[in-house]
Amino acid sequence: SQQGEEDPQALSIQEGENATMNCSYKTSINNLQWYRQNSGRGLVHLILIRSNEREKHSGRLRVTLDTSKKSSSLLITASRAADTASYFCATEGQGFSFIFGKGTRLLVKP
Amino acid sequence: EAEVAQSPRYKITEKSQAVAFWCDPISGHATLYWYRQILGQGPELLVQFQDESVVDDSQLPKDRFSAERLKGVDSTLKIQPAELGDSAMYLCASSLAGVVYEQYFGPGTRLTVT
């Protein structure tokens, strides 16, 4: 069963533009995490935001969390071609396991 | 920097054959995860270990899949017999202790069943 659902499914932008992707989830969470996956490779952790946090920054990344709307957003500023990847949000499922969404495929054109 | 190791990186097998994947997590990480990822989709959890104990295997097809982490360190995922629908990327990840910590992923094993 899907807990996190990313939107949009695909996003294409020019280098230098900002990219925003969203994640919606269904049940209460303790934290939400964002991961990046370059083509055909393992996932890399980007940011963890806890349920009592509203916003978190890491370099060019900004993550927000709205627990009342059960949604999160990931903003990548001043995008680069190297940001081309799939981005996934992950939330807790029932028990103590993780559930990943289907991801947003980001293409940054040089 | 410590990494999660997986082998093999690629595996081609015929249906009905047995196949096994190995994962060595980051030293000191108590939690180990096996995921299956079909092209174009997100990772799906197959099994989660806390030390040597299974915490969650609700999505593991137990008629053909098995996983073990005997000494609470490295782990093996086995499929027997393999089916065409098992073709996917199999990812291993580890974390310090459960979902409150970030997961570190290995490079994955790409399985093709012919």
mmCIF file of N, CA, C and O in Angstrom, chain B residues 43-76:
data_model
loop_
_atom_site.group_PDB
_atom_site.id
_atom_site.type_symbol
_atom_site.label_atom_id
_atom_site.label_comp_id
_atom_site.label_asym_id
_atom_site.label_seq_id
_atom_site.Cartn_x
_atom_site.Cartn_y
_atom_site.Cartn_z
ATOM 1 N N PRO B 43 10.949 1.913 -4.255
ATOM 2 C CA PRO B 43 11.323 0.658 -3.594
ATOM 3 C C PRO B 43 10.173 0.128 -2.742
ATOM 4 O O PRO B 43 9.472 0.892 -2.081
ATOM 5 N N GLU B 44 10.009 -1.180 -2.776
ATOM 6 C CA GLU B 44 8.989 -1.849 -1.969
ATOM 7 C C GLU B 44 9.704 -2.701 -0.929
ATOM 8 O O GLU B 44 10.529 -3.552 -1.280
ATOM 9 N N LEU B 45 9.380 -2.488 0.330
ATOM 10 C CA LEU B 45 10.039 -3.238 1.387
ATOM 11 C C LEU B 45 9.663 -4.714 1.324
ATOM 12 O O LEU B 45 8.493 -5.070 1.267
ATOM 13 N N LEU B 46 10.685 -5.566 1.334
ATOM 14 C CA LEU B 46 10.451 -7.007 1.398
ATOM 15 C C LEU B 46 10.592 -7.516 2.838
ATOM 16 O O LEU B 46 9.754 -8.261 3.332
ATOM 17 N N VAL B 47 11.669 -7.119 3.490
ATOM 18 C CA VAL B 47 11.920 -7.593 4.849
ATOM 19 C C VAL B 47 12.782 -6.596 5.587
ATOM 20 O O VAL B 47 13.631 -5.934 4.986
ATOM 21 N N GLN B 48 12.527 -6.479 6.879
ATOM 22 C CA GLN B 48 13.292 -5.587 7.747
ATOM 23 C C GLN B 48 13.773 -6.371 8.953
ATOM 24 O O GLN B 48 12.996 -7.075 9.595
ATOM 25 N N PHE B 49 15.071 -6.275 9.233
ATOM 26 C CA PHE B 49 15.683 -6.932 10.391
ATOM 27 C C PHE B 49 16.091 -5.890 11.422
ATOM 28 O O PHE B 49 16.566 -4.813 11.089
ATOM 29 N N GLN B 50 15.895 -6.241 12.673
ATOM 30 C CA GLN B 50 16.479 -5.514 13.773
ATOM 31 C C GLN B 50 17.440 -6.504 14.430
ATOM 32 O O GLN B 50 17.011 -7.486 15.035
ATOM 33 N N ASP B 51 18.744 -6.227 14.275
ATOM 34 C CA ASP B 51 19.761 -7.222 14.631
ATOM 35 C C ASP B 51 19.468 -8.499 13.851
ATOM 36 O O ASP B 51 19.336 -8.449 12.645
ATOM 37 N N GLU B 52 19.315 -9.634 14.510
ATOM 38 C CA GLU B 52 19.066 -10.870 13.745
ATOM 39 C C GLU B 52 17.586 -11.221 13.636
ATOM 40 O O GLU B 52 17.215 -12.198 13.009
ATOM 41 N N SER B 53 16.727 -10.390 14.204
ATOM 42 C CA SER B 53 15.297 -10.688 14.226
ATOM 43 C C SER B 53 14.549 -9.976 13.107
ATOM 44 O O SER B 53 14.823 -8.812 12.802
ATOM 45 N N VAL B 54 13.568 -10.675 12.545
ATOM 46 C CA VAL B 54 12.718 -10.080 11.518
ATOM 47 C C VAL B 54 11.678 -9.189 12.188
ATOM 48 O O VAL B 54 10.932 -9.634 13.058
ATOM 49 N N VAL B 55 11.641 -7.917 11.780
ATOM 50 C CA VAL B 55 10.669 -6.973 12.311
ATOM 51 C C VAL B 55 9.433 -6.920 11.424
ATOM 52 O O VAL B 55 8.300 -6.825 11.918
ATOM 53 N N ASP B 56 9.648 -6.996 10.117
ATOM 54 C CA ASP B 56 8.544 -6.901 9.162
ATOM 55 C C ASP B 56 8.893 -7.699 7.928
ATOM 56 O O ASP B 56 9.892 -7.422 7.277
ATOM 57 N N ASP B 57 8.122 -8.693 7.620
ATOM 58 C CA ASP B 57 8.259 -9.440 6.353
ATOM 59 C C ASP B 57 6.895 -9.639 5.725
ATOM 60 O O ASP B 57 6.659 -10.627 5.026
ATOM 61 N N SER B 58 5.996 -8.716 5.971
ATOM 62 C CA SER B 58 4.621 -8.864 5.512
ATOM 63 C C SER B 58 4.499 -8.860 3.988
ATOM 64 O O SER B 58 3.544 -9.397 3.441
ATOM 65 N N GLN B 59 5.442 -8.239 3.283
ATOM 66 C CA GLN B 59 5.394 -8.182 1.823
ATOM 67 C C GLN B 59 6.335 -9.185 1.166
ATOM 68 O O GLN B 59 6.503 -9.158 -0.058
ATOM 69 N N LEU B 60 6.930 -10.044 1.931
ATOM 70 C CA LEU B 60 7.849 -11.044 1.384
ATOM 71 C C LEU B 60 7.060 -12.264 0.911
ATOM 72 O O LEU B 60 6.340 -12.876 1.706
ATOM 73 N N PRO B 61 7.177 -12.608 -0.364
ATOM 74 C CA PRO B 61 6.476 -13.816 -0.870
ATOM 75 C C PRO B 61 7.134 -15.064 -0.295
ATOM 76 O O PRO B 61 8.075 -15.621 -0.865
ATOM 77 N N LYS B 62 6.625 -15.510 0.808
ATOM 78 C CA LYS B 62 7.338 -16.520 1.592
ATOM 79 C C LYS B 62 7.346 -17.907 0.955
ATOM 80 O O LYS B 62 8.106 -18.782 1.379
ATOM 81 N N ASP B 63 6.519 -18.091 -0.078
ATOM 82 C CA ASP B 63 6.561 -19.401 -0.738
ATOM 83 C C ASP B 63 7.833 -19.564 -1.564
ATOM 84 O O ASP B 63 8.269 -20.699 -1.830
ATOM 85 N N ARG B 64 8.456 -18.442 -1.932
ATOM 86 C CA ARG B 64 9.650 -18.559 -2.763
ATOM 87 C C ARG B 64 10.831 -17.719 -2.263
ATOM 88 O O ARG B 64 11.961 -17.938 -2.668
ATOM 89 N N PHE B 65 10.564 -16.754 -1.432
ATOM 90 C CA PHE B 65 11.617 -15.870 -0.929
ATOM 91 C C PHE B 65 11.947 -16.228 0.521
ATOM 92 O O PHE B 65 11.053 -16.540 1.308
ATOM 93 N N SER B 66 13.233 -16.130 0.841
ATOM 94 C CA SER B 66 13.655 -16.269 2.236
ATOM 95 C C SER B 66 14.797 -15.298 2.503
ATOM 96 O O SER B 66 15.548 -14.937 1.590
ATOM 97 N N ALA B 67 14.898 -14.864 3.744
ATOM 98 C CA ALA B 67 15.968 -13.936 4.117
ATOM 99 C C ALA B 67 16.470 -14.305 5.493
ATOM 100 O O ALA B 67 15.706 -14.743 6.350
ATOM 101 N N GLU B 68 17.765 -14.122 5.677
ATOM 102 C CA GLU B 68 18.342 -14.384 6.988
ATOM 103 C C GLU B 68 19.442 -13.397 7.310
ATOM 104 O O GLU B 68 20.091 -12.853 6.419
ATOM 105 N N ARG B 69 19.642 -13.208 8.593
ATOM 106 C CA ARG B 69 20.703 -12.342 9.097
ATOM 107 C C ARG B 69 21.201 -12.994 10.383
ATOM 108 O O ARG B 69 20.925 -12.553 11.479
ATOM 109 N N LEU B 70 21.926 -14.073 10.192
ATOM 110 C CA LEU B 70 22.194 -15.010 11.271
ATOM 111 C C LEU B 70 22.904 -14.387 12.471
ATOM 112 O O LEU B 70 22.540 -14.603 13.608
ATOM 113 N N LYS B 71 23.937 -13.620 12.264
ATOM 114 C CA LYS B 71 24.691 -13.061 13.371
ATOM 115 C C LYS B 71 24.403 -11.579 13.559
ATOM 116 O O LYS B 71 25.136 -10.881 14.248
ATOM 117 N N GLY B 72 23.328 -11.130 12.939
ATOM 118 C CA GLY B 72 22.971 -9.724 13.077
ATOM 119 C C GLY B 72 23.893 -8.785 12.345
ATOM 120 O O GLY B 72 23.915 -7.585 12.638
ATOM 121 N N VAL B 73 24.649 -9.325 11.376
ATOM 122 C CA VAL B 73 25.552 -8.458 10.611
ATOM 123 C C VAL B 73 25.135 -8.509 9.147
ATOM 124 O O VAL B 73 24.203 -7.818 8.747
ATOM 125 N N ASP B 74 25.783 -9.377 8.339
ATOM 126 C CA ASP B 74 25.416 -9.450 6.933
ATOM 127 C C ASP B 74 24.155 -10.281 6.740
ATOM 128 O O ASP B 74 23.702 -10.989 7.642
ATOM 129 N N SER B 75 23.615 -10.192 5.539
ATOM 130 C CA SER B 75 22.329 -10.822 5.271
ATOM 131 C C SER B 75 22.306 -11.421 3.879
ATOM 132 O O SER B 75 23.011 -10.969 2.978
ATOM 133 N N THR B 76 21.473 -12.445 3.718
ATOM 134 C CA THR B 76 21.280 -13.096 2.425
ATOM 135 C C THR B 76 19.804 -13.145 2.104
ATOM 136 O O THR B 76 18.986 -13.490 2.969
#
